[in-house]
PDB file of C-alpha atoms and ligand atoms in Angstrom:
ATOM      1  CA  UNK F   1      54.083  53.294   9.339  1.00  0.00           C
ATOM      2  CA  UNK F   2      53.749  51.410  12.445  1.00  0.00           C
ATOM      3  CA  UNK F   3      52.055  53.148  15.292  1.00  0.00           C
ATOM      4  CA  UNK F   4      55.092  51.838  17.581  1.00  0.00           C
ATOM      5  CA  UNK F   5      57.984  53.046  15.127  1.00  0.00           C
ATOM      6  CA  UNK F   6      60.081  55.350  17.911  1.00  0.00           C
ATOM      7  CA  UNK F   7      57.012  55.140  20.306  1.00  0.00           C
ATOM      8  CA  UNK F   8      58.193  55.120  24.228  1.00  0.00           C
ATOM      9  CA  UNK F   9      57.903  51.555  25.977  1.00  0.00           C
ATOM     10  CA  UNK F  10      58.615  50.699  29.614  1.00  0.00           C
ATOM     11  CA  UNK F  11      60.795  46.717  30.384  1.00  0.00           C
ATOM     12  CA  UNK F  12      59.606  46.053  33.494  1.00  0.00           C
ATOM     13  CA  UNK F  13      58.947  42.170  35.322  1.00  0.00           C
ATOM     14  CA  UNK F  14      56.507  41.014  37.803  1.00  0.00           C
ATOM     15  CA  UNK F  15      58.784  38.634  39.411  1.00  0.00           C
ATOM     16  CA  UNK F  16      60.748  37.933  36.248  1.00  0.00           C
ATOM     17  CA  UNK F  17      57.811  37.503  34.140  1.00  0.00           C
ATOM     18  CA  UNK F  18      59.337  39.878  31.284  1.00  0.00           C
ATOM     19  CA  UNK F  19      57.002  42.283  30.661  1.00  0.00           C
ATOM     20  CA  UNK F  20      57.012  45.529  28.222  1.00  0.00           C
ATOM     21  CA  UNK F  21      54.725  47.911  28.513  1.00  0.00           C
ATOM     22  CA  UNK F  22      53.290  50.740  25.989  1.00  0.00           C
ATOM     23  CA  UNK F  23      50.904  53.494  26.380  1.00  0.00           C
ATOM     24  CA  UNK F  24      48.807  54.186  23.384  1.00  0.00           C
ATOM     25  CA  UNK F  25      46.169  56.012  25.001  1.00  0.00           C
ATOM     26  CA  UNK F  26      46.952  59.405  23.160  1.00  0.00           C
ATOM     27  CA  UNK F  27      46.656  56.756  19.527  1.00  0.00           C
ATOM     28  CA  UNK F  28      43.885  55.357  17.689  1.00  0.00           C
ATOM     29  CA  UNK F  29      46.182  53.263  16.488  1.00  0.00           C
ATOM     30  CA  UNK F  30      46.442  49.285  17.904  1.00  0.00           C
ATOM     31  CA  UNK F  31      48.747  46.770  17.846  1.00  0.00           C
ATOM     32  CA  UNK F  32      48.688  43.868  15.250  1.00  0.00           C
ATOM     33  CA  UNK F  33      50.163  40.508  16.067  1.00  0.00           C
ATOM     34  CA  UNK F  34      52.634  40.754  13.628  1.00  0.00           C
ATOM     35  CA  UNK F  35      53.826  43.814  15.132  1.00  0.00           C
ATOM     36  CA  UNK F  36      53.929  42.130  19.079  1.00  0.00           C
ATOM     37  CA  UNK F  37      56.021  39.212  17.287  1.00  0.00           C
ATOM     38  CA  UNK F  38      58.440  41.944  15.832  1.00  0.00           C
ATOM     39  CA  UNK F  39      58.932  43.461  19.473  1.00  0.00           C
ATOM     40  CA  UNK F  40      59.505  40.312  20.608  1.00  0.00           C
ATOM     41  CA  UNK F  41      62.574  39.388  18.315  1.00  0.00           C
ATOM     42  CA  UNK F  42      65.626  39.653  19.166  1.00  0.00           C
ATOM     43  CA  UNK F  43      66.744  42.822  17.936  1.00  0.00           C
ATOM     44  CA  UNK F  44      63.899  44.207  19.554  1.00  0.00           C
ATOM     45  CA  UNK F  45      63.002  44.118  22.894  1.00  0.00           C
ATOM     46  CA  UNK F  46      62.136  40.120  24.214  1.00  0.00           C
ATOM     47  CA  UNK F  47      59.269  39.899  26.477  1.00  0.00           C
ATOM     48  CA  UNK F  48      57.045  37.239  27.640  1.00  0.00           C
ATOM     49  CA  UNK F  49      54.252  39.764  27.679  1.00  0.00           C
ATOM     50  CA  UNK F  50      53.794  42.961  26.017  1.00  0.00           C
ATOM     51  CA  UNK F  51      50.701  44.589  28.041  1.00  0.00           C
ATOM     52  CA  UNK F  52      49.283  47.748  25.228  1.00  0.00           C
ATOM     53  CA  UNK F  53      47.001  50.429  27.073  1.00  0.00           C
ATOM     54  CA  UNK F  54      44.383  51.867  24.679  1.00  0.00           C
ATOM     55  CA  UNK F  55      42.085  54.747  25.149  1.00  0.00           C
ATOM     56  CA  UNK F  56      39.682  53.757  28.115  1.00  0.00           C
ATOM     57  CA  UNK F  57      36.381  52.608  26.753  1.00  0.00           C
ATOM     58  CA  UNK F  58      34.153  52.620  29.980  1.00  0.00           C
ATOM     59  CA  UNK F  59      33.556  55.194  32.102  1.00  0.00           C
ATOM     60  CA  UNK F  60      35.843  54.882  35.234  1.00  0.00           C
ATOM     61  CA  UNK F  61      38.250  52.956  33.988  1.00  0.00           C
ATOM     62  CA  UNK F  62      41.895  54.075  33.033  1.00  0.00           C
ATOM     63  CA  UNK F  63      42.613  52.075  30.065  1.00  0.00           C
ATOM     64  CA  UNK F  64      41.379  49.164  28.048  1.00  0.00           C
ATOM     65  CA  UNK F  65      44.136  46.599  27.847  1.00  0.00           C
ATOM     66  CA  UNK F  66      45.465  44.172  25.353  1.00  0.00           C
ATOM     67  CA  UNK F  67      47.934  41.426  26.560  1.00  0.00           C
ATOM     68  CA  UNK F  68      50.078  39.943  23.469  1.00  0.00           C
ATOM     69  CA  UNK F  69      52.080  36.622  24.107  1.00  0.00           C
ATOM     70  CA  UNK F  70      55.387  36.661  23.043  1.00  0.00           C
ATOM     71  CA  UNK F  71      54.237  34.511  19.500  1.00  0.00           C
ATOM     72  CA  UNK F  72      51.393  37.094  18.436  1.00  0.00           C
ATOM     73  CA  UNK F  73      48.287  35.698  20.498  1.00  0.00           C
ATOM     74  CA  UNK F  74      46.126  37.425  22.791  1.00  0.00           C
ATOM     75  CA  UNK F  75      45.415  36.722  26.381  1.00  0.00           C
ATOM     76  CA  UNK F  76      42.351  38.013  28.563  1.00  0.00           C
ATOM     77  CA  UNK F  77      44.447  38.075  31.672  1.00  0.00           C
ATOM     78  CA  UNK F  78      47.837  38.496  33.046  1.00  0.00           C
ATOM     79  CA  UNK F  79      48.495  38.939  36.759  1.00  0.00           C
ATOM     80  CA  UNK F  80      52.115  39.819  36.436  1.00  0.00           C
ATOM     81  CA  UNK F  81      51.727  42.540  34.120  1.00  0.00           C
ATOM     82  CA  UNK F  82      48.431  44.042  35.454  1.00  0.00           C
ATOM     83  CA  UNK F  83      50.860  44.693  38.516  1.00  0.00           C
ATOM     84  CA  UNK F  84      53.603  46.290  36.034  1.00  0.00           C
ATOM     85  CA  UNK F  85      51.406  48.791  34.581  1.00  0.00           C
ATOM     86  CA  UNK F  86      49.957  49.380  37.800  1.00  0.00           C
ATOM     87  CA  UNK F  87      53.060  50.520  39.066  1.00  0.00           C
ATOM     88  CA  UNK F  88      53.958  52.744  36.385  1.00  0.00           C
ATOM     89  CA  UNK F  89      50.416  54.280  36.665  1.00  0.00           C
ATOM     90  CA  UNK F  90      50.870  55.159  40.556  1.00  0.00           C
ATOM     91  CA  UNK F  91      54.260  56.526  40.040  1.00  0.00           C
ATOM     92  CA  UNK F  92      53.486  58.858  37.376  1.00  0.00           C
ATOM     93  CA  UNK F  93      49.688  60.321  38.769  1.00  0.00           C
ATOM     94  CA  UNK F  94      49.826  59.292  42.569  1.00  0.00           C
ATOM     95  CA  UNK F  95      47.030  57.218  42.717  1.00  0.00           C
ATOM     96  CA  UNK F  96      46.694  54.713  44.801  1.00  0.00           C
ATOM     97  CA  UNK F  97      43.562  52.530  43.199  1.00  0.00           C
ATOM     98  CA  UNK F  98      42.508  52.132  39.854  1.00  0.00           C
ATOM     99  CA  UNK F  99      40.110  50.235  37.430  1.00  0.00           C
ATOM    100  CA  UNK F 100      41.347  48.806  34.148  1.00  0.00           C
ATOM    101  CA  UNK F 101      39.337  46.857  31.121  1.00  0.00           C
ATOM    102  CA  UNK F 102      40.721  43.836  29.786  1.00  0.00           C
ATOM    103  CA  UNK F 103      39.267  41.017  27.263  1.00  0.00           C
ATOM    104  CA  UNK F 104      38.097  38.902  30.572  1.00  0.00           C
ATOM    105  CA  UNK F 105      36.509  42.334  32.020  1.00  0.00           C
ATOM    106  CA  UNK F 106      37.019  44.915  34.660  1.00  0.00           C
ATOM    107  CA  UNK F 107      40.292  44.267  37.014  1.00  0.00           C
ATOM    108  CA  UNK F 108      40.180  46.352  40.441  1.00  0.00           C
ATOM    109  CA  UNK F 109      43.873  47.300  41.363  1.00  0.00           C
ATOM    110  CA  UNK F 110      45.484  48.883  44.228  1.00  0.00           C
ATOM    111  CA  UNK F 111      47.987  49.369  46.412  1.00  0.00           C
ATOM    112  CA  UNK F 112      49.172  46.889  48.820  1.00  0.00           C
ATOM    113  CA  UNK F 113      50.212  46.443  52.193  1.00  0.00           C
ATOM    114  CA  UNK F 114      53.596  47.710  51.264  1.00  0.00           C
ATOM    115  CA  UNK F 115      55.213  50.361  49.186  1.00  0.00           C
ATOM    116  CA  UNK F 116      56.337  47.777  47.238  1.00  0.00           C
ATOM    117  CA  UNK F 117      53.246  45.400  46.983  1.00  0.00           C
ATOM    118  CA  UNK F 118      50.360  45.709  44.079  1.00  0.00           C
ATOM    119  CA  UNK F 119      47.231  43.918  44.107  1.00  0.00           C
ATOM    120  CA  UNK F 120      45.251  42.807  41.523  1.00  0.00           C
ATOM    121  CA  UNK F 121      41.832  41.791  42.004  1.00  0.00           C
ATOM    122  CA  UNK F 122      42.055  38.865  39.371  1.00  0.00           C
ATOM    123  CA  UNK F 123      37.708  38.490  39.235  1.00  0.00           C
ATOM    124  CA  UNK F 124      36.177  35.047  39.908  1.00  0.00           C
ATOM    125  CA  UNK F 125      37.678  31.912  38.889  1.00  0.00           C
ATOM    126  CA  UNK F 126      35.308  29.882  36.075  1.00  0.00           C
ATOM    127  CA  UNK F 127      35.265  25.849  36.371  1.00  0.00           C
ATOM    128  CA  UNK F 128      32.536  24.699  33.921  1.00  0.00           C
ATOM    129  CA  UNK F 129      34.571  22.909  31.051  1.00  0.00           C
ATOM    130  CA  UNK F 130      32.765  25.418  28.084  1.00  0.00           C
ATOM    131  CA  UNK F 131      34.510  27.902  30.250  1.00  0.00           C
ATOM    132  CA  UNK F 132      38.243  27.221  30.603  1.00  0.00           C
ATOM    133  CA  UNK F 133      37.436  26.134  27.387  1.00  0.00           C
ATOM    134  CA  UNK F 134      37.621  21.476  27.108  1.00  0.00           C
ATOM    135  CA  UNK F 135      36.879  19.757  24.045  1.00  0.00           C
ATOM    136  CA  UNK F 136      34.494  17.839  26.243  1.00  0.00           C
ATOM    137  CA  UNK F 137      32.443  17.560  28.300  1.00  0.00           C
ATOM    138  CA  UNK F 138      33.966  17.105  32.040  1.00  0.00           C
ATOM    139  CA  UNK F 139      31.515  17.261  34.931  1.00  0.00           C
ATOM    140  CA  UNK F 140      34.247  17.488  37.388  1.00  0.00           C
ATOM    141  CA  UNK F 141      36.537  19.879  36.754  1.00  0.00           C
ATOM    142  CA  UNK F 142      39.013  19.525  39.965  1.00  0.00           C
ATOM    143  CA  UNK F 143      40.567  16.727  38.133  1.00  0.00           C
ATOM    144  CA  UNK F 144      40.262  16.046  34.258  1.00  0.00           C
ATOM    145  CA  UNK F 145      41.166  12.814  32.483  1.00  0.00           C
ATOM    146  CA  UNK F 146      44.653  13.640  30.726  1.00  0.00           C
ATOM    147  CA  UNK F 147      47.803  12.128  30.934  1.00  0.00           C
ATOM    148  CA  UNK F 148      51.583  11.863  29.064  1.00  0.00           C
ATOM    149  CA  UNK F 149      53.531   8.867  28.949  1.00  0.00           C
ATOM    150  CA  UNK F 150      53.107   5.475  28.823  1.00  0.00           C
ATOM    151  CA  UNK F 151      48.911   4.323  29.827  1.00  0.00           C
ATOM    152  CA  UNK F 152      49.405   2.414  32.465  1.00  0.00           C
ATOM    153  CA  UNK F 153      52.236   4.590  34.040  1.00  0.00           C
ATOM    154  CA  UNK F 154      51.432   7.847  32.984  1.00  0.00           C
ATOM    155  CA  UNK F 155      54.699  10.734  33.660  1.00  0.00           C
ATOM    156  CA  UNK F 156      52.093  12.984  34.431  1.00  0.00           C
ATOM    157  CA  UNK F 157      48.246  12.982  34.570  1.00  0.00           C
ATOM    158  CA  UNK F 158      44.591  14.263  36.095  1.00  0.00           C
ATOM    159  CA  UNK F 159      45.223  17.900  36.225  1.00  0.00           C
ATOM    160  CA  UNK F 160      42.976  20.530  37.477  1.00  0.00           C
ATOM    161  CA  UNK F 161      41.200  22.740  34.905  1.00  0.00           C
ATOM    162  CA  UNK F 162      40.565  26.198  35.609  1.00  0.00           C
ATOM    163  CA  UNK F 163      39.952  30.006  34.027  1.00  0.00           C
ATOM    164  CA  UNK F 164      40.834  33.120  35.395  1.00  0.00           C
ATOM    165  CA  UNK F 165      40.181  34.798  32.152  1.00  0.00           C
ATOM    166  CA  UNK F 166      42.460  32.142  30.118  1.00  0.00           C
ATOM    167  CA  UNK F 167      42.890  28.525  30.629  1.00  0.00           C
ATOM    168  CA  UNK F 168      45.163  26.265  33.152  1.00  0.00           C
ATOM    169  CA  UNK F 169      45.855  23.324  33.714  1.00  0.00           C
ATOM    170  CA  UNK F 170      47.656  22.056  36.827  1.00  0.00           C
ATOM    171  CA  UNK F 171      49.252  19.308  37.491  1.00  0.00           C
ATOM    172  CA  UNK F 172      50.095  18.065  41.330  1.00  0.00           C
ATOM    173  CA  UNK F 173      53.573  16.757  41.425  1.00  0.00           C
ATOM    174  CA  UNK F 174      56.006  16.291  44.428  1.00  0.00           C
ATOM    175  CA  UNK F 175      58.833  18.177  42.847  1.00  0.00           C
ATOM    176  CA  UNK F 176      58.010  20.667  40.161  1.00  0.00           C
ATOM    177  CA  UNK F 177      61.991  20.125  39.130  1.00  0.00           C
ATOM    178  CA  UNK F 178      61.504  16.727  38.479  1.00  0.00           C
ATOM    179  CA  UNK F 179      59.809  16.855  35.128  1.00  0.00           C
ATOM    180  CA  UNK F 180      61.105  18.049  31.749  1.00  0.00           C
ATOM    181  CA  UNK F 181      58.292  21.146  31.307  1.00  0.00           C
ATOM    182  CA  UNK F 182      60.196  22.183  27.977  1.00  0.00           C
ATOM    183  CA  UNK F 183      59.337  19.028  26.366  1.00  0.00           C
ATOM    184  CA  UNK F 184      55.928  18.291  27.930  1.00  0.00           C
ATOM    185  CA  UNK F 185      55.156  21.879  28.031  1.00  0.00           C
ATOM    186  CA  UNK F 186      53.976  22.354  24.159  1.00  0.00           C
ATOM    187  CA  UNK F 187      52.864  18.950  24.414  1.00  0.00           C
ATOM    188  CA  UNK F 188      50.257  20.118  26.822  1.00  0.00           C
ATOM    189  CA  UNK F 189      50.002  23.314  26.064  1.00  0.00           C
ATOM    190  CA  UNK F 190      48.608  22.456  22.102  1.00  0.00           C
ATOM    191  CA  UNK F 191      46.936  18.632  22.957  1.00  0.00           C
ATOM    192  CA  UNK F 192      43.294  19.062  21.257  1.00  0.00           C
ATOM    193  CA  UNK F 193      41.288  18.647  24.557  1.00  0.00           C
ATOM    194  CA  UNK F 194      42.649  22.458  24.804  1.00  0.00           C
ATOM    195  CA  UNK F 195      40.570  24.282  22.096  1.00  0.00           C
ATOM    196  CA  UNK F 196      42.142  27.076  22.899  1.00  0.00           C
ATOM    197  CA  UNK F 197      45.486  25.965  23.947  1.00  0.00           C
ATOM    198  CA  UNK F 198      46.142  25.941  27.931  1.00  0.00           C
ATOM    199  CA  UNK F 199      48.743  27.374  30.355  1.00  0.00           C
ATOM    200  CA  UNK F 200      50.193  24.205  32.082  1.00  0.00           C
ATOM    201  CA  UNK F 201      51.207  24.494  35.699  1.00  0.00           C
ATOM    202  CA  UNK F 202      53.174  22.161  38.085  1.00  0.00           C
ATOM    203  CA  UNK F 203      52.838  22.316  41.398  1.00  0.00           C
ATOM    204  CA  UNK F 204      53.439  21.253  45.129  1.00  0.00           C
ATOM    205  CA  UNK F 205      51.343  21.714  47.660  1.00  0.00           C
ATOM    206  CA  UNK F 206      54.077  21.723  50.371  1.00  0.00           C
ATOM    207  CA  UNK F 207      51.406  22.342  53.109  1.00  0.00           C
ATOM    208  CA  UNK F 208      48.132  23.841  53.490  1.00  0.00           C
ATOM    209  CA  UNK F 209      49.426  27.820  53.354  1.00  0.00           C
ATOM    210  CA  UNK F 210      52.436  27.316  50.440  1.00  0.00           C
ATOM    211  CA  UNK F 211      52.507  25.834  47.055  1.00  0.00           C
ATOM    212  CA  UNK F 212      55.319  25.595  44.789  1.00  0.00           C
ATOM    213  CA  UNK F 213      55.490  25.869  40.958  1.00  0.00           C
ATOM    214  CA  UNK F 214      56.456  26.189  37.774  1.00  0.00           C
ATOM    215  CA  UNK F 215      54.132  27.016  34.468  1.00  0.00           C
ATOM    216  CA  UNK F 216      54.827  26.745  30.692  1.00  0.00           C
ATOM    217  CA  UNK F 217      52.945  29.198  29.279  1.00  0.00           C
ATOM    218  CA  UNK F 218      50.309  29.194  26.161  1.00  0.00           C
ATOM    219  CA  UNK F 219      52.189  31.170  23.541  1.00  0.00           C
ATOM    220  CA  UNK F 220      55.116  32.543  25.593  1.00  0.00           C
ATOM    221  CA  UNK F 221      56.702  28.834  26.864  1.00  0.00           C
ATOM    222  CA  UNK F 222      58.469  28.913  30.188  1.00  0.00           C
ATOM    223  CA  UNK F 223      58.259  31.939  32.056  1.00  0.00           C
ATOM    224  CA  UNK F 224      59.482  32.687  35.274  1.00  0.00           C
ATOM    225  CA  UNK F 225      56.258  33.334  36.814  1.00  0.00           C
ATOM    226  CA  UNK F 226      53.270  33.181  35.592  1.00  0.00           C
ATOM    227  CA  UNK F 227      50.673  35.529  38.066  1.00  0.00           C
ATOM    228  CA  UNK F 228      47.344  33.847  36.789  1.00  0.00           C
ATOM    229  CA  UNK F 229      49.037  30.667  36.696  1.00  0.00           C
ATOM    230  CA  UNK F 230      49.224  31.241  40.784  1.00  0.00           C
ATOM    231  CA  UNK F 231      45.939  32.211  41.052  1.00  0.00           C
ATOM    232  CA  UNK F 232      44.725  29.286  39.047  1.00  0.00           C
ATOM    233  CA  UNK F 233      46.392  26.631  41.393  1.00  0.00           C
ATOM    234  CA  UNK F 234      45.977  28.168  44.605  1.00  0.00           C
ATOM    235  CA  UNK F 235      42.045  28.484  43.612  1.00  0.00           C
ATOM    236  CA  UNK F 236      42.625  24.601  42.791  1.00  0.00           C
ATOM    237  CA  UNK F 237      44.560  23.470  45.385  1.00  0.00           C
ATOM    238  CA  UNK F 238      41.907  25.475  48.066  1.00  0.00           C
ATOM    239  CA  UNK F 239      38.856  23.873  45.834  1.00  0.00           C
ATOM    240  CA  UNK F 240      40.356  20.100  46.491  1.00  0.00           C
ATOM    241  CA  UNK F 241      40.339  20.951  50.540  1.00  0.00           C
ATOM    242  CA  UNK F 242      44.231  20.650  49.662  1.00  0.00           C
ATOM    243  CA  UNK F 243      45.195  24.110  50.786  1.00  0.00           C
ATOM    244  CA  UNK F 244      43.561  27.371  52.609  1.00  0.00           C
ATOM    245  CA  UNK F 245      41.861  30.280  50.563  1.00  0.00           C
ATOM    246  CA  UNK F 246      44.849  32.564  51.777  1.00  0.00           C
ATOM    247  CA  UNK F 247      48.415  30.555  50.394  1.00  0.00           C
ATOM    248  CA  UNK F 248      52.028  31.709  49.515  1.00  0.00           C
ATOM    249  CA  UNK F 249      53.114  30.872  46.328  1.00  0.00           C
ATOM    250  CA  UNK F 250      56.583  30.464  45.101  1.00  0.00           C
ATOM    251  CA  UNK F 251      57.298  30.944  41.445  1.00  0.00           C
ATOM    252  CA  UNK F 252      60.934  30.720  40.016  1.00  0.00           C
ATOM    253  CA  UNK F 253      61.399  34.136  40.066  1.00  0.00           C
ATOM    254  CA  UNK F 254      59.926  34.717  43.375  1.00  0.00           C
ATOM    255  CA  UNK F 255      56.635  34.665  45.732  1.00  0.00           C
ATOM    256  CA  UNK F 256      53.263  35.863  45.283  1.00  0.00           C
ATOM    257  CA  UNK F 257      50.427  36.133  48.240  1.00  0.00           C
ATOM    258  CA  UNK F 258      46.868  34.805  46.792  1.00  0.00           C
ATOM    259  CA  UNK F 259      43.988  34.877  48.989  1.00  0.00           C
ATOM    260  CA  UNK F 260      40.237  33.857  47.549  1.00  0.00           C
ATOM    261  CA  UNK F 261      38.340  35.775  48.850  1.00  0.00           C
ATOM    262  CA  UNK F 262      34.799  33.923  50.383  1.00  0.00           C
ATOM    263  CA  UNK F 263      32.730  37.434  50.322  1.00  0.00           C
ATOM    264  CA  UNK F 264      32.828  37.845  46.554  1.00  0.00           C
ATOM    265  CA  UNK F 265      34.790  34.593  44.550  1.00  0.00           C
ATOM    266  CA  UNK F 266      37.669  36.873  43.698  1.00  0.00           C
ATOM    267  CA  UNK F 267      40.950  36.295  43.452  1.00  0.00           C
ATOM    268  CA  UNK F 268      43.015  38.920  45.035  1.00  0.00           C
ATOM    269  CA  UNK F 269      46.931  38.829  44.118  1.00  0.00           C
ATOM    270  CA  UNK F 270      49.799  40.530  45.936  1.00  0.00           C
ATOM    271  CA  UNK F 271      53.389  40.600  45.112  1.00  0.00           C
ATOM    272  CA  UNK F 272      55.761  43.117  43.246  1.00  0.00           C
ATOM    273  CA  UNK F 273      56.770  44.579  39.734  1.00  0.00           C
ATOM    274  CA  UNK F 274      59.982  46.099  38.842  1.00  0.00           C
ATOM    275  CA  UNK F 275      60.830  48.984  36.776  1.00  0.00           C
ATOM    276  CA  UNK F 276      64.151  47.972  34.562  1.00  0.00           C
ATOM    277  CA  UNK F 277      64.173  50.893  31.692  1.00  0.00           C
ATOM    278  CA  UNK F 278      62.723  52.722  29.402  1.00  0.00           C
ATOM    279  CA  UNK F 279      63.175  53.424  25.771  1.00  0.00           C
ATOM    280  CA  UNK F 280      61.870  54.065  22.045  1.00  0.00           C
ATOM    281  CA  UNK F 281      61.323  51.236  19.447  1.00  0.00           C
ATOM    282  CA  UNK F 282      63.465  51.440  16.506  1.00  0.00           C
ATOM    283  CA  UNK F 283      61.031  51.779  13.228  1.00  0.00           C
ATOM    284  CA  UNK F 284      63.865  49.136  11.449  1.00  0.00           C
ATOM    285  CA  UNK F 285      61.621  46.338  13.546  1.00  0.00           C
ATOM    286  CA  UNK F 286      58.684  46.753  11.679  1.00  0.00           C
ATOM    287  CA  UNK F 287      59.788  47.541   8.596  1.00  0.00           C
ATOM    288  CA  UNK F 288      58.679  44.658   6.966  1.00  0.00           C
ATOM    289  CA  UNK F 289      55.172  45.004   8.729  1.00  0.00           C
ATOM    290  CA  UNK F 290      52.484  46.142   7.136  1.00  0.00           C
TER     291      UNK F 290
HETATM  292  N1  LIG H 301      52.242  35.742  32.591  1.00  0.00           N
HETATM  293  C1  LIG H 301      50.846  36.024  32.702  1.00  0.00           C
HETATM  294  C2  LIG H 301      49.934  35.125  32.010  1.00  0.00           C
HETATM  295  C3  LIG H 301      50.000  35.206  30.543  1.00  0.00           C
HETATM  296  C4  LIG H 301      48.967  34.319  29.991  1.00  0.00           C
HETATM  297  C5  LIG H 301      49.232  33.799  28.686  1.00  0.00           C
HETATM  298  N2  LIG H 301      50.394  32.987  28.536  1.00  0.00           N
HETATM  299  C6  LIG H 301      47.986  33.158  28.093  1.00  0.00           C
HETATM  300  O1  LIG H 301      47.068  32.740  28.800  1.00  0.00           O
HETATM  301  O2  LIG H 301      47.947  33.139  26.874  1.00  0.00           O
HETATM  302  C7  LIG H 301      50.409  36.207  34.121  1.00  0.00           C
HETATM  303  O3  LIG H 301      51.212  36.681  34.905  1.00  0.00           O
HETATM  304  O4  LIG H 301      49.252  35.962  34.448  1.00  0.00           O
END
């Protein structure tokens, strides 16, 4: 039987990012992608991300985490539900700092400047093209050649390429309404320069402190925020002498502080996480998982 059959699970969102959370440090036991895609149905609970805590595997840390999209896949980072579980953590022990491991390494979290405020420190932002990761070979990261629509007047083109432990791609726009992201979304998100698919971000840079966007994400599709996504395009929009290291973002379903931090590279992210309910999964949802 599945590990998660009547096993407790928190629906939280970091601004509206849907995110469910499970605790399976007392359990040997992991999570298949079959089994994320089964949470993710309808009858069971939808999410964008489902963020798993397993039994810590490095001293000092409190967990090691697995991120599932919505469709099964795995992700090395995700800023909205770091803050989620880091929320849940603090309520229930007190703490007010703590180290988790993901896939894309050790991710420093603490309180922030508010009751309400969690920051994650996101780690260092990769450019090389091996590392986001391109097909090719692109010297220049800060603006790749890629386009949709017609050649000579391209809809969109020359976004930004960057990794904060997955891979975006941003693309500067004047109004991030303007374009249809559901249809040029999986367009994007699955075009072969992407060996690994890409989370695809537009964005305004309304002045040099505040940006404005909206991502379709790599195996979930449009989210309402996507907290990487931010970190990604404020980190791109600061490396193009477009923006300052320290910018408000504002996501669909709300704002998130970034600031890159000159000491270190890092990417710290600020902003809230909700707490909606908790339950138990019913075992009918994976009964036709192995
Ligand atoms: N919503 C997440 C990102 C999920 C990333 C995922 N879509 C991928 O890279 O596969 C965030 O707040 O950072």
């Amino acid at each position: 039987m599945s590990a998660l059959a009547n096993h407790a699970f928190a629906k939280m969102n970091g601004i509206g990012n849907e995110i469910v959370v499970v605790d399976l440090r007392d359990s040997k036991a992991g999570v298949t992608a079959e089994e994320a895609r089964a949470v993710a149905s309808p009858a069971g609970v939808p999410y964008d991300q489902l963020m798993v805590l397993q039994p810590p595997r490095l001293q000092g840390t409190e967990a090691f985490i697995k991120i599932y999209n919505n469709d099964g896949s795995e992700s090395g980072a995700c800023g909205n539900g770091m803050r989620c579980v880091v929320r849940r953590l603090f309520e229930k022990t007190g703490q007010s700092a703590a180290t988790f491991e993901t896939r894309a390494g050790l991710l420093n979290c603490w309180q922030g400047p508010a009751p309400d405020l969690y920051t994650i420190d996101m780690g260092a932002p990769k450019f090389g093209w091996q590392d986001i990761p391109l097909a090719e070979e692109f010297r220049d990261t800060r603006y790749i050649e890629l386009q949709v629509g017609p050649i000579d007047a391209p809809i969109l083109h020359s976004p930004s390429v960057v990794s904060m432990g997955n891979p975006h791609a941003i693309f500067w726009v004047d109004d991030v309404n303007a374009y249809d992201l559901e249809r040029f979304g999986p367009l994007l998100e699955n075009h072969p320069i992407f060996p690994e698919r890409a989370n695809i971000t537009l964005a305004h840079i309304v002045d040099r402190d505040h940006i404005t966007m909206r991502t379709w994400e790599r195996g979930a599709g449009l989210t309402r925020a996507c907290g990487s996504a931010a970190c990604a395009t404020a980190v791109a929009a600061a490396r193009l002498k477009r923006a300052n290291r320290t910018v408000e973002m504002t996501l669909p379903g709300g704002k998130l502080s970034i600031e890159w931090r000159e000491r270190d590279d890092h990417v710290l992210m600020t902003g809230t996480a909700d707490f909606e309910y908790e339950g138990r999964f019913d075992p009918a949802l994976f009964a036709s998982v192995a």
